[in-house]
Coordinates of C-alpha atoms and ligand atoms in Angstrom, one line a residue:
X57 CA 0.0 0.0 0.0
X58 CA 1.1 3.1 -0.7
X59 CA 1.8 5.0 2.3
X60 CA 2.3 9.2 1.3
X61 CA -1.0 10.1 1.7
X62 CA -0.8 8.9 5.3
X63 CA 2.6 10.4 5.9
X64 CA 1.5 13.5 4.5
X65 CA -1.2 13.6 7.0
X66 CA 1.0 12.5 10.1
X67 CA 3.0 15.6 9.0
X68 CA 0.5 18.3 9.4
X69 CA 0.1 17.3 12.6
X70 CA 0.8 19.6 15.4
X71 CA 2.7 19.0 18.4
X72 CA 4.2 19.7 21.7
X73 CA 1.1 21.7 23.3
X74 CA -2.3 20.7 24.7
X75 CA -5.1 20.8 21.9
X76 CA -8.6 20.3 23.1
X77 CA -11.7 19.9 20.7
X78 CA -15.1 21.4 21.2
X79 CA -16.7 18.4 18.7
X80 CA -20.6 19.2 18.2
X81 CA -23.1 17.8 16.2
X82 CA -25.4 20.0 14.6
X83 CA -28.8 19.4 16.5
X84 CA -30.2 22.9 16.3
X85 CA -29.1 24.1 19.8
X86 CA -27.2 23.7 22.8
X87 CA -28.1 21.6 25.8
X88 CA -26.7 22.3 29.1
X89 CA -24.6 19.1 29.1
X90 CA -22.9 20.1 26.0
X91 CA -22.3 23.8 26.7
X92 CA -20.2 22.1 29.5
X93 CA -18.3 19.9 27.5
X94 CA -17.2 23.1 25.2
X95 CA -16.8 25.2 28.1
X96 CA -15.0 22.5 30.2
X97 CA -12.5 21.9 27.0
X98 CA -11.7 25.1 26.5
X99 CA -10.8 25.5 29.9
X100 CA -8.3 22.8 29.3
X101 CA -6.9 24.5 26.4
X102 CA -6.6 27.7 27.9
X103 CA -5.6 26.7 31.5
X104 CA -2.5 25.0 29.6
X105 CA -1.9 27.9 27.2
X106 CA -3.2 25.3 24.4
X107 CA -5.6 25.6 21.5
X108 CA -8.4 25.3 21.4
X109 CA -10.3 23.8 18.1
X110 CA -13.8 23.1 16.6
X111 CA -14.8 20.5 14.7
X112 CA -18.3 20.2 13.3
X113 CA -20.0 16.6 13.2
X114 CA -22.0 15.8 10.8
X115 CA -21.5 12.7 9.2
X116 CA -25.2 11.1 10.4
X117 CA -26.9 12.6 7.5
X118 CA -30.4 11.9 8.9
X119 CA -29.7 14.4 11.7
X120 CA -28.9 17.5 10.4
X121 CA -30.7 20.7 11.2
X122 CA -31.0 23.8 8.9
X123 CA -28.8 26.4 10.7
X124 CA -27.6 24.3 13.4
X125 CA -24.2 24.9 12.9
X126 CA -24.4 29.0 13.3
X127 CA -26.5 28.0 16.6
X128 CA -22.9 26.3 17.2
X129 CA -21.1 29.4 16.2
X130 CA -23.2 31.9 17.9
X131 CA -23.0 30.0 21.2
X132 CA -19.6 29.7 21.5
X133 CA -19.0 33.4 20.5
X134 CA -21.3 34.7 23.0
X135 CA -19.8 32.7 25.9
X136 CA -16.6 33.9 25.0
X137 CA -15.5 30.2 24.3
X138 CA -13.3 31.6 21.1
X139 CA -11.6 29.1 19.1
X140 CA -8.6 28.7 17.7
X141 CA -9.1 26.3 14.7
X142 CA -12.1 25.7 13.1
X143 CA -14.2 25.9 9.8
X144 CA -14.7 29.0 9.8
X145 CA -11.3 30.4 10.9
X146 CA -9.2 27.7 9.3
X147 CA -5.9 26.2 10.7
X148 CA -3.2 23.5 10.1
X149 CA -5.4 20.4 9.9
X150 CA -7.9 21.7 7.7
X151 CA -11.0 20.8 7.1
X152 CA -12.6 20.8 10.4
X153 CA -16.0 19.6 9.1
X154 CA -16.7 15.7 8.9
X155 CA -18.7 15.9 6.0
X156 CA -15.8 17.3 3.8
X157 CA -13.5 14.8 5.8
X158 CA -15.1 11.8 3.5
X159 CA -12.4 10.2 1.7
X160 CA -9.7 10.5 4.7
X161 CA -11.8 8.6 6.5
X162 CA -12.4 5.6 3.6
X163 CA -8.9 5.7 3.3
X164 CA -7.9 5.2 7.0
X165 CA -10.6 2.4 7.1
X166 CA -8.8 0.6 4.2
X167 CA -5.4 0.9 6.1
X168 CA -6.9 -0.5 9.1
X169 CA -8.0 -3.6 7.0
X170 CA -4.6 -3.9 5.5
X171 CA -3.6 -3.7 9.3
X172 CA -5.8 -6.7 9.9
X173 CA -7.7 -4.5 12.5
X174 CA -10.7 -4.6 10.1
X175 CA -12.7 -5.8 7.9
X176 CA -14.7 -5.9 4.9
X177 CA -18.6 -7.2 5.8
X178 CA -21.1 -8.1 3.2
X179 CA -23.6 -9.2 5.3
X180 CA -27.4 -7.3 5.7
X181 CA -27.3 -6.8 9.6
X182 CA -29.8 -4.4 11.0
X183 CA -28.5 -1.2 13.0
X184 CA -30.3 -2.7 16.1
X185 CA -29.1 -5.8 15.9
X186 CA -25.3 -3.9 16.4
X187 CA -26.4 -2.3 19.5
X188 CA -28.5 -5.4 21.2
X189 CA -25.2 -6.9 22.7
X190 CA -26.6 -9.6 21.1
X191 CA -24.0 -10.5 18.7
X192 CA -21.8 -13.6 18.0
X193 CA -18.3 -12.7 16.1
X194 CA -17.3 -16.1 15.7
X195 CA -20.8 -16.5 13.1
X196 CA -19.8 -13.3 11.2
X197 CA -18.4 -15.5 7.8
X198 CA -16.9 -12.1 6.4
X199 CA -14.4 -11.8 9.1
X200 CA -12.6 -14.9 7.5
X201 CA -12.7 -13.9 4.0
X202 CA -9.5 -13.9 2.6
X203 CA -8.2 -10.3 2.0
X204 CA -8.0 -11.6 -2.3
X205 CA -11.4 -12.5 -1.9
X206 CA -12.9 -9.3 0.3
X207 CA -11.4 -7.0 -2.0
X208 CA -12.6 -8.9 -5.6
X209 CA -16.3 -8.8 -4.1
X210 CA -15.7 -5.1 -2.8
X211 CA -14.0 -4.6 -6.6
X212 CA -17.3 -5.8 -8.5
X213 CA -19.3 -3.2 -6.8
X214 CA -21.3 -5.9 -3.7
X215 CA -22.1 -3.6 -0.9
X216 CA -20.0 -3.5 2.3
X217 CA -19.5 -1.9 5.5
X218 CA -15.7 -1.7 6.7
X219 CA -15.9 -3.6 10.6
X220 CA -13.5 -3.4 13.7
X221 CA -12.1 -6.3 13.9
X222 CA -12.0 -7.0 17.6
X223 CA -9.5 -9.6 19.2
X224 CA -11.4 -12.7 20.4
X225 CA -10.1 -13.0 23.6
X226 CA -8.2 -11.2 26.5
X227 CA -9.0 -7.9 27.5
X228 CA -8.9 -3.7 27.0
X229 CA -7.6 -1.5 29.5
X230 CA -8.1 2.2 28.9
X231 CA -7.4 4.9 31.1
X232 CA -9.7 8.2 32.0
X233 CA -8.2 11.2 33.6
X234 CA -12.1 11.5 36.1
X235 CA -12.4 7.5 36.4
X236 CA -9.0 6.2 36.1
X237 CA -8.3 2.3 34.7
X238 CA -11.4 0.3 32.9
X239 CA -10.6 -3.2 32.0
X240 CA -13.3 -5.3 30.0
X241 CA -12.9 -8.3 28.3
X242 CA -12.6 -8.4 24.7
X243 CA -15.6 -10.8 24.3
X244 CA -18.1 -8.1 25.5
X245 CA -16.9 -5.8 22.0
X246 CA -18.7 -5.8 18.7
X247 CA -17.1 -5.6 15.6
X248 CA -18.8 -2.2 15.3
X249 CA -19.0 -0.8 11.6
X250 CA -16.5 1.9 11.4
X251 CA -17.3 2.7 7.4
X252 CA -21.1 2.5 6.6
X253 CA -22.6 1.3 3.0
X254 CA -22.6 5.0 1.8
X255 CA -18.6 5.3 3.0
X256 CA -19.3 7.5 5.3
X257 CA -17.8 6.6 8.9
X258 CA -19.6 6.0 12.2
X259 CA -18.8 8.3 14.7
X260 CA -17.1 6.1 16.5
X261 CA -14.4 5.6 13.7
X262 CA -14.6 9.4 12.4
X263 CA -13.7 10.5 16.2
X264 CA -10.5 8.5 16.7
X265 CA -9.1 9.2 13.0
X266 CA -9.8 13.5 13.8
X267 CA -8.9 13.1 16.8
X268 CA -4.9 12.1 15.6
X269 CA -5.3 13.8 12.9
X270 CA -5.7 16.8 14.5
X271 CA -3.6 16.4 17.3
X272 CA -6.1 16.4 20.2
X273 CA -4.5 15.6 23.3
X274 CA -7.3 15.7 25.3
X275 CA -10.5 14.3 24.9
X276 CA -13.3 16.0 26.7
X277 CA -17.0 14.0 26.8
X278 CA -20.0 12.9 28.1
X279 CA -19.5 10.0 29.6
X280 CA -22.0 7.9 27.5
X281 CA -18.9 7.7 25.5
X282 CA -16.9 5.8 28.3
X283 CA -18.4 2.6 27.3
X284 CA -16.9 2.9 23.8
X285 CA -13.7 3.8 24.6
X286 CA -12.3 0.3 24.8
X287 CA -12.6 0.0 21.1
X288 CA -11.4 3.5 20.4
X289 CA -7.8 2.4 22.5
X290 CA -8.1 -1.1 20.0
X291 CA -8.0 1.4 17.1
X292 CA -5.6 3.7 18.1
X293 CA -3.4 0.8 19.1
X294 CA -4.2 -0.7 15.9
X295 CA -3.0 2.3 14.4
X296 CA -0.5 2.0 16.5
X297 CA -1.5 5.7 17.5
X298 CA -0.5 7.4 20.9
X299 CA -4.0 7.7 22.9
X300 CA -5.1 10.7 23.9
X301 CA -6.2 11.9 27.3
X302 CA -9.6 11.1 27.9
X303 CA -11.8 13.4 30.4
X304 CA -15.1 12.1 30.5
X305 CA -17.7 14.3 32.2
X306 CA -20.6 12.7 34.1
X307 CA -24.3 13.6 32.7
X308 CA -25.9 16.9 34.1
X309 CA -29.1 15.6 35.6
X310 CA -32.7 17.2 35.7
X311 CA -33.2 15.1 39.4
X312 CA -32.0 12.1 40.8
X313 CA -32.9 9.1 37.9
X314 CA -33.0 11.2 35.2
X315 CA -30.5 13.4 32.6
X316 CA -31.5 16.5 31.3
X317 CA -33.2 16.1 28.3
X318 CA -34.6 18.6 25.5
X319 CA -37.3 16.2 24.7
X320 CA -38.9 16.0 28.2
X321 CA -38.8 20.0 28.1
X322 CA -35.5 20.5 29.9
X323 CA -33.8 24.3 29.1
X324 CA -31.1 24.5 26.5
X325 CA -29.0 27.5 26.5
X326 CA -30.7 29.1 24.3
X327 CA -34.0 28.4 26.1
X328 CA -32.4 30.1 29.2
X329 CA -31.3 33.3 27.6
X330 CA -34.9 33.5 27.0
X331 CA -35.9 33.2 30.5
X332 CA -33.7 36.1 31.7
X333 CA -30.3 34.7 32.4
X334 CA -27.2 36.4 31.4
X335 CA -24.7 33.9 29.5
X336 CA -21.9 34.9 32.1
X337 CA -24.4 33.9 35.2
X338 CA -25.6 30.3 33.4
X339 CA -21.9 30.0 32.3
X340 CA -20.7 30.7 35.7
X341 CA -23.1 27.9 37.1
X342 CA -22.2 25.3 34.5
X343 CA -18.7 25.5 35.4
X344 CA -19.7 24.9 38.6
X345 CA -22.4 21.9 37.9
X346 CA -19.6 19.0 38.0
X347 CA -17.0 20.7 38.8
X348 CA -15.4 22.4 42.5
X349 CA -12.4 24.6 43.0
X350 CA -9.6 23.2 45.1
X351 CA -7.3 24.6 47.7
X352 CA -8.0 28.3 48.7
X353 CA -10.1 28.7 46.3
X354 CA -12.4 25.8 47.4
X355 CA -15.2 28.1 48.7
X356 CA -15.4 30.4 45.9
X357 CA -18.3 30.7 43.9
X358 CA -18.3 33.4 42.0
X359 CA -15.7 33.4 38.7
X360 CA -15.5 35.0 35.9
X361 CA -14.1 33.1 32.5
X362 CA -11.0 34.2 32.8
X363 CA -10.7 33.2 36.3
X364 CA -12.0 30.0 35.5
X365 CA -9.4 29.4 33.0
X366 CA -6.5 30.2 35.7
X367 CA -8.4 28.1 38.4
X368 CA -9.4 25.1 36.6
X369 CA -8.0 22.1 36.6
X370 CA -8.9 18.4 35.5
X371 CA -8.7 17.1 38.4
X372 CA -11.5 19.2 40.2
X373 CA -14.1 17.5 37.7
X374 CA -16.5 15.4 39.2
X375 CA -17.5 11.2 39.1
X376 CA -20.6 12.0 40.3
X377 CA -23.9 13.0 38.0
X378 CA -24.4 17.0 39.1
X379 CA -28.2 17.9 39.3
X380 CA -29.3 21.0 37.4
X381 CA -31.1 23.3 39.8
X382 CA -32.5 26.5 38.6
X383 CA -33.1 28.0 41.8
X384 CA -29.3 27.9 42.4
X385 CA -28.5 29.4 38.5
X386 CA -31.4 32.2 39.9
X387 CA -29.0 33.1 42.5
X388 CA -26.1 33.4 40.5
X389 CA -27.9 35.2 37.8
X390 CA -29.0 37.6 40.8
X391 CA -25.5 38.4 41.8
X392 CA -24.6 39.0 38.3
X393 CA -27.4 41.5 37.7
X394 CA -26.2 43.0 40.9
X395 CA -22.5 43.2 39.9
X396 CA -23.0 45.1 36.8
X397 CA -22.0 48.4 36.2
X398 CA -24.8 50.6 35.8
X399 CA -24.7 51.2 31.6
X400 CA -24.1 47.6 31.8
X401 CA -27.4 46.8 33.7
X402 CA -29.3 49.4 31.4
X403 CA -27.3 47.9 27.8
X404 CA -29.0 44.8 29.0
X405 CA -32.4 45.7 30.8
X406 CA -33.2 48.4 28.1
X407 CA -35.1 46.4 25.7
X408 CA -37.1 44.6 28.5
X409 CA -38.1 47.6 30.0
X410 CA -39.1 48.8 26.1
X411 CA -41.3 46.0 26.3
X412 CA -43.9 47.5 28.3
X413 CA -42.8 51.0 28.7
X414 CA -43.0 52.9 25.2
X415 CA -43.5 56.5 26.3
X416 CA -39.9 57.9 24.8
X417 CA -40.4 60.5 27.6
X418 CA -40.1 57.9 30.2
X419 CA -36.1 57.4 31.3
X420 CA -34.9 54.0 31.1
X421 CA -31.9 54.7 32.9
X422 CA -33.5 55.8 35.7
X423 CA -36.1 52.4 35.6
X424 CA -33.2 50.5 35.3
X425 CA -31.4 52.0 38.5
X426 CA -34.0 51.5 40.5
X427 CA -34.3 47.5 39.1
X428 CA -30.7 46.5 38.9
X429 CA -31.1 45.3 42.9
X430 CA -34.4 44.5 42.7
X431 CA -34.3 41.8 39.9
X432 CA -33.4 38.3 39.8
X433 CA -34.2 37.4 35.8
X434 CA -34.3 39.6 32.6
X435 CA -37.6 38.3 32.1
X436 CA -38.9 40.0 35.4
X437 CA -38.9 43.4 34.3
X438 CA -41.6 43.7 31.9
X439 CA -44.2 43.0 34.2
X440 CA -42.4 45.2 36.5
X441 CA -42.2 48.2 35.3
X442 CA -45.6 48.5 33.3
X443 CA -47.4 50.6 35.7
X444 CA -44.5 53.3 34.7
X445 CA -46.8 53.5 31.0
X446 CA -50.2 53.0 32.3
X447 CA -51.5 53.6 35.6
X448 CA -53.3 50.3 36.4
X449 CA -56.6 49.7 38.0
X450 CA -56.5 49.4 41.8
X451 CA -59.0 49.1 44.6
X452 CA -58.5 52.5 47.8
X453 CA -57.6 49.8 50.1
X454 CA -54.2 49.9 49.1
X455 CA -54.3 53.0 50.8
X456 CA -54.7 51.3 54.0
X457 CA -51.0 50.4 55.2
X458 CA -50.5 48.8 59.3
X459 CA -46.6 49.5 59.1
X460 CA -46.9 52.8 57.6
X461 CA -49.7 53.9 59.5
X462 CA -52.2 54.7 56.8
X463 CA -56.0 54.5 56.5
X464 CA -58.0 55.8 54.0
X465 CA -58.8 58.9 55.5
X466 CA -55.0 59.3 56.6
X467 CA -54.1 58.8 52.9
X468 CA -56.5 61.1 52.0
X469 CA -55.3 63.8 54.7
X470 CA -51.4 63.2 52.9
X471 CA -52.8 63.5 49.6
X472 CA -54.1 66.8 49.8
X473 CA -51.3 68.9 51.1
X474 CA -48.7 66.2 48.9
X475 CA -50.7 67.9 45.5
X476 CA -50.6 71.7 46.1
X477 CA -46.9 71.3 47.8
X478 CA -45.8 69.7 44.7
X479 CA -47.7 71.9 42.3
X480 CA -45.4 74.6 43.9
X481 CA -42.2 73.0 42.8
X482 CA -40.0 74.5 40.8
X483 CA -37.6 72.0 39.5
X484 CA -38.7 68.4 39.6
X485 CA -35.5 66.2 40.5
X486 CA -34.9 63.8 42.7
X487 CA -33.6 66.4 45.3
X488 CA -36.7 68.6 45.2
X489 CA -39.2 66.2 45.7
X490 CA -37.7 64.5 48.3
X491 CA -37.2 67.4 50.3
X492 CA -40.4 68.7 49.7
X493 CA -42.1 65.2 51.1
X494 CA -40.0 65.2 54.0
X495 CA -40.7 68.9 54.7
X496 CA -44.4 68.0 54.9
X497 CA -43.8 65.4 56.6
X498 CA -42.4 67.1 59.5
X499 CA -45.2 70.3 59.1
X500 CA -47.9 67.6 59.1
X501 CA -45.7 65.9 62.3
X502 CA -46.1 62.5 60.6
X503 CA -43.4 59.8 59.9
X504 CA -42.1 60.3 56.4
X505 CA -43.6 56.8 55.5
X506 CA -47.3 58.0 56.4
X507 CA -47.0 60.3 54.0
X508 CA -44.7 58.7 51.3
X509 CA -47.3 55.4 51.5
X510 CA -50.6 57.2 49.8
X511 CA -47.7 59.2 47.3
X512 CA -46.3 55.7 46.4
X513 CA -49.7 54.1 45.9
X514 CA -51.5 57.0 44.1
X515 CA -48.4 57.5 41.5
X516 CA -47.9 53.7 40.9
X517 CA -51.6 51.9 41.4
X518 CA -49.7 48.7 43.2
X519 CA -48.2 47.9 46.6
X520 CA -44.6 46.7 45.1
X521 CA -42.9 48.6 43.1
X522 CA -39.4 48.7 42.3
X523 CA -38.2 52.0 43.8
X524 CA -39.8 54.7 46.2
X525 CA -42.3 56.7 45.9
X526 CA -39.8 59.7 45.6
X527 CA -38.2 58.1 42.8
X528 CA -41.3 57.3 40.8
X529 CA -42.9 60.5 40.9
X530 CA -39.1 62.0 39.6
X531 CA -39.9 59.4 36.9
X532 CA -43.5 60.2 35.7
X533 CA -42.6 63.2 35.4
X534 CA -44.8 66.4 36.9
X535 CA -47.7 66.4 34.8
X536 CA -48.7 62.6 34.6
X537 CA -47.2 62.2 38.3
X538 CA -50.0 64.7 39.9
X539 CA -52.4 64.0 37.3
X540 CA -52.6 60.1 39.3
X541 CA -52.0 62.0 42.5
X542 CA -55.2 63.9 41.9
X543 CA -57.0 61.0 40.8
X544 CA -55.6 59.1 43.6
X545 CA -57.5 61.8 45.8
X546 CA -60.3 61.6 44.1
X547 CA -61.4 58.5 44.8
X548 CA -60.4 58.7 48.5
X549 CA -62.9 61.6 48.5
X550 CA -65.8 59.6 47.6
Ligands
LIG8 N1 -20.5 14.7 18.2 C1 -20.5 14.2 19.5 C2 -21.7 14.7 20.3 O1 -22.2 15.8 19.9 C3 -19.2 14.6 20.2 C4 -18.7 13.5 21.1 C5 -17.2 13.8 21.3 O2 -16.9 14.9 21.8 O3 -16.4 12.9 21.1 O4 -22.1 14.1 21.3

């Protein structure tokens, strides 16, 4: 066999620093589980000044989703998770697509038949068959065809798949960096089809072959993937290919029995930007869901990416399943609102805010001050903030406060010196109105929150509101703020 195709390809390779893979298939969006795998592995790469690459799989044709990839794309460029190689950046091991990988794949598969690691098989088997368990190598007749014989049927055009050829006997040890040494015996291994009928590869061939190809010394995944691994060390070794490193990840759980799953209406990522979490909050709390800083660090919760990528370490990751709680990513998402800058908070509240409130006069800024400590999800605010537009319906008892020391006919009493002293204003800030409130207060010889109460309630038409009811009426603005302190009035008058 001619051998410079192979050593042309051994030559691109890269070495001598840490390359990770972030190695997706296109499904359309990105489940919790996976946005740890990319961010774990490019914590990897970064933690050991590595690269980091990614490599779009696609080979299982029936799978594919119109604009899945740029879901892919977008995703990782939001979290920050910036590659280094890729298909749409390029690099030394071009392409990084499967589907334009094709023939290196055939070709490897040939080689590993002229290795005597595999196999040319006629036979109609059905796909479930394969994964039963339920199979018997010894009754396989294309696993003893003579090579002559294999390659004249192959030759004349008869169908085949190209099969692992897995020892009969003995046993596979691999190694994984979270679960240390796995030995099975031999005899529990299919000869799994590594080339299908339409010469595309399996996944479980296509992986290995990139995965040298590309130089990957680490290989980060879910750990459904640990039960394969066996075979992958039989091809590498077959090969006769260094293994890689492999970190397998234990499944992010919804509860106790069961994994997180789109299908029974579990959050992607994408799902949770839309309920009101901010990627650096949910990217904080993945981190975190399977994996726990050590040494002083240990109690930390709080990290940004680029502390993550100088804290983390392999060896922090987790055996155990984690259990995704959204309570817990609320309270993250809470301190992250919190930590903002202000122009942050209002870049991000802004258009939630514009949901509800579309007077141009009303400030957003100001709405957004008085939400950035008050708010636990982006998706809060709407609701929020409406009465800021349109005063809504409310019944006089609201007027009637125990802790403030309001009745009706108190409010009332407030009401009508808080509209002419107001009306007298001059400027209408903050500064004024609050002093002019207080001022009354102390004429009237009430406690600022007897009077403030029946202000709060007349101007905003609901008992919680975020903000005071100094700093709603500075936001309403004069005219519309007495205009529902009159009408407040009113109907205490009746
Ligand atoms: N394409 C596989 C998946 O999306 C990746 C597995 C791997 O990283 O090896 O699950």
């Amino acid at each position: 066999m001619d051998m410079s195709y192979f050593d042309a390809m051994e030559a691109k390779i890269p070495h001598g620093k840490i390359r990770t893979r972030f190695a997706p298939s296109p499904t359309g969006y990105m489940h919790v589980g996976n946005l740890r795998t990319a961010l774990y592995t490019w914590l990897i790469a970064r933690n050991g000044g590595g690269t980091f690459i990614l490599r779009i799989e696609d080979t299982d044709q029936g799978r594919l989703v119109e604009g899945a990839t740029d879901v892919i794309y977008r995703t990782l460029a939001e979290c920050g998770l910036t590659h280094d190689e890729g298909p749409d950046v390029g690099g030394p091991v071009a392409p990084y697509i499967q589907s334009e990988r094709r023939d290196t794949y055939g070709k490897y598969a040939r080689l590993l038949v002229e290795k005597g690691h595999a196999y040319y098989c006629f036979c109609e088997k059905t796909e479930s068959g394969e994964d039963s368990g339920d199979f018997h190598r010894a009754a396989d007749p294309c696993r003893s065809l003579s090579p002559g014989e294999a390659q004249a049927r192959a030759d004349a055009g008869e169908p085949y798949v190209i099969r692992q050829k897995i020892p009969e006997s003995g046993t596979t040890t691999f190694h994984d960096a979270i679960f240390g040494d796995i030995t099975v015996d031999n005899s529990t291994l299919d000869d799994q089809v590594l080339l299908k009928r339409d010469g595309l590869p399996t996944y479980n061939f296509a992986n290995v072959i990139d995965d040298h190809l590309m130089g990957i010394t680490h290989v980060v995944r879910g750990s459904e993937y640990l039960s394969s691994a066996p075979k992958y060390n039989l091809l590498y070794e077959g090969f006769g290919w260094e293994v890689p490193t492999y970190v397998h990840c234990s499944p992010v759980m919804r509860d106790q029995h069961n994994k997180m799953s789109k299908r029974h209406g579990d959050p992607s990522y994408e799902d949770l930007k839309e309920q009101g979490y901010l990627t650096e909050a949910i990217l904080n709390y993945v981190a975190l869901l399977g994996w726990s800083p050590r040494g002083e660090q240990a109690e930390r919760e709080v990290f940004s990416l680029s502390e993550l990528a100088q804290a983390f370490d392999i060896e922090g990751i987790s055996k155990s399943p984690a259990i995704f709680d959204l309570e817990k990513l609320t309270h993250f998402n809470a301190l992250y609102l919190r930590a903002m800058t202000p122009e942050a908070f209002h870049a991000v509240a802004e258009p939630c805010i514009r949901q509800t409130v579309k007077n141009p006069a009303l400030d957003t800024r100001a709405i957004a001050a008085l939400l950035q400590a008050r708010c636990e999800r982006l998706t809060e605010i709407p609701e929020k903030v409406a009465f800021f537009e349109a005063l809504p319906p409310y019944e006089k008892d609201l007027f009637t406060n125990r802790k403030s020391r309001t009745s009706e006919e108190v409010s009332r009493r407030m009401l009508e010196s808080v509209v002419p002293a107001l009306e007298e204003l001059s400027d209408w800030t903050q500064e004024s109105i609050h002093d002019c409130l207080v001022h009354l207060a102390e004429k009237l010889e009430v406690k600022n929150a007897t009077l403030m109460w029946p202000v709060r309630i007349a101007a905003a038409g609901q008992a919680v509101t975020p903000g005071g009811a100094v700093e709603i009426c500075r936001i309403l603005g004069r005219e519309e703020c007495l205009w529902r302190l009159r009408l407040g009035l009113e109907m205490l008058s009746v």
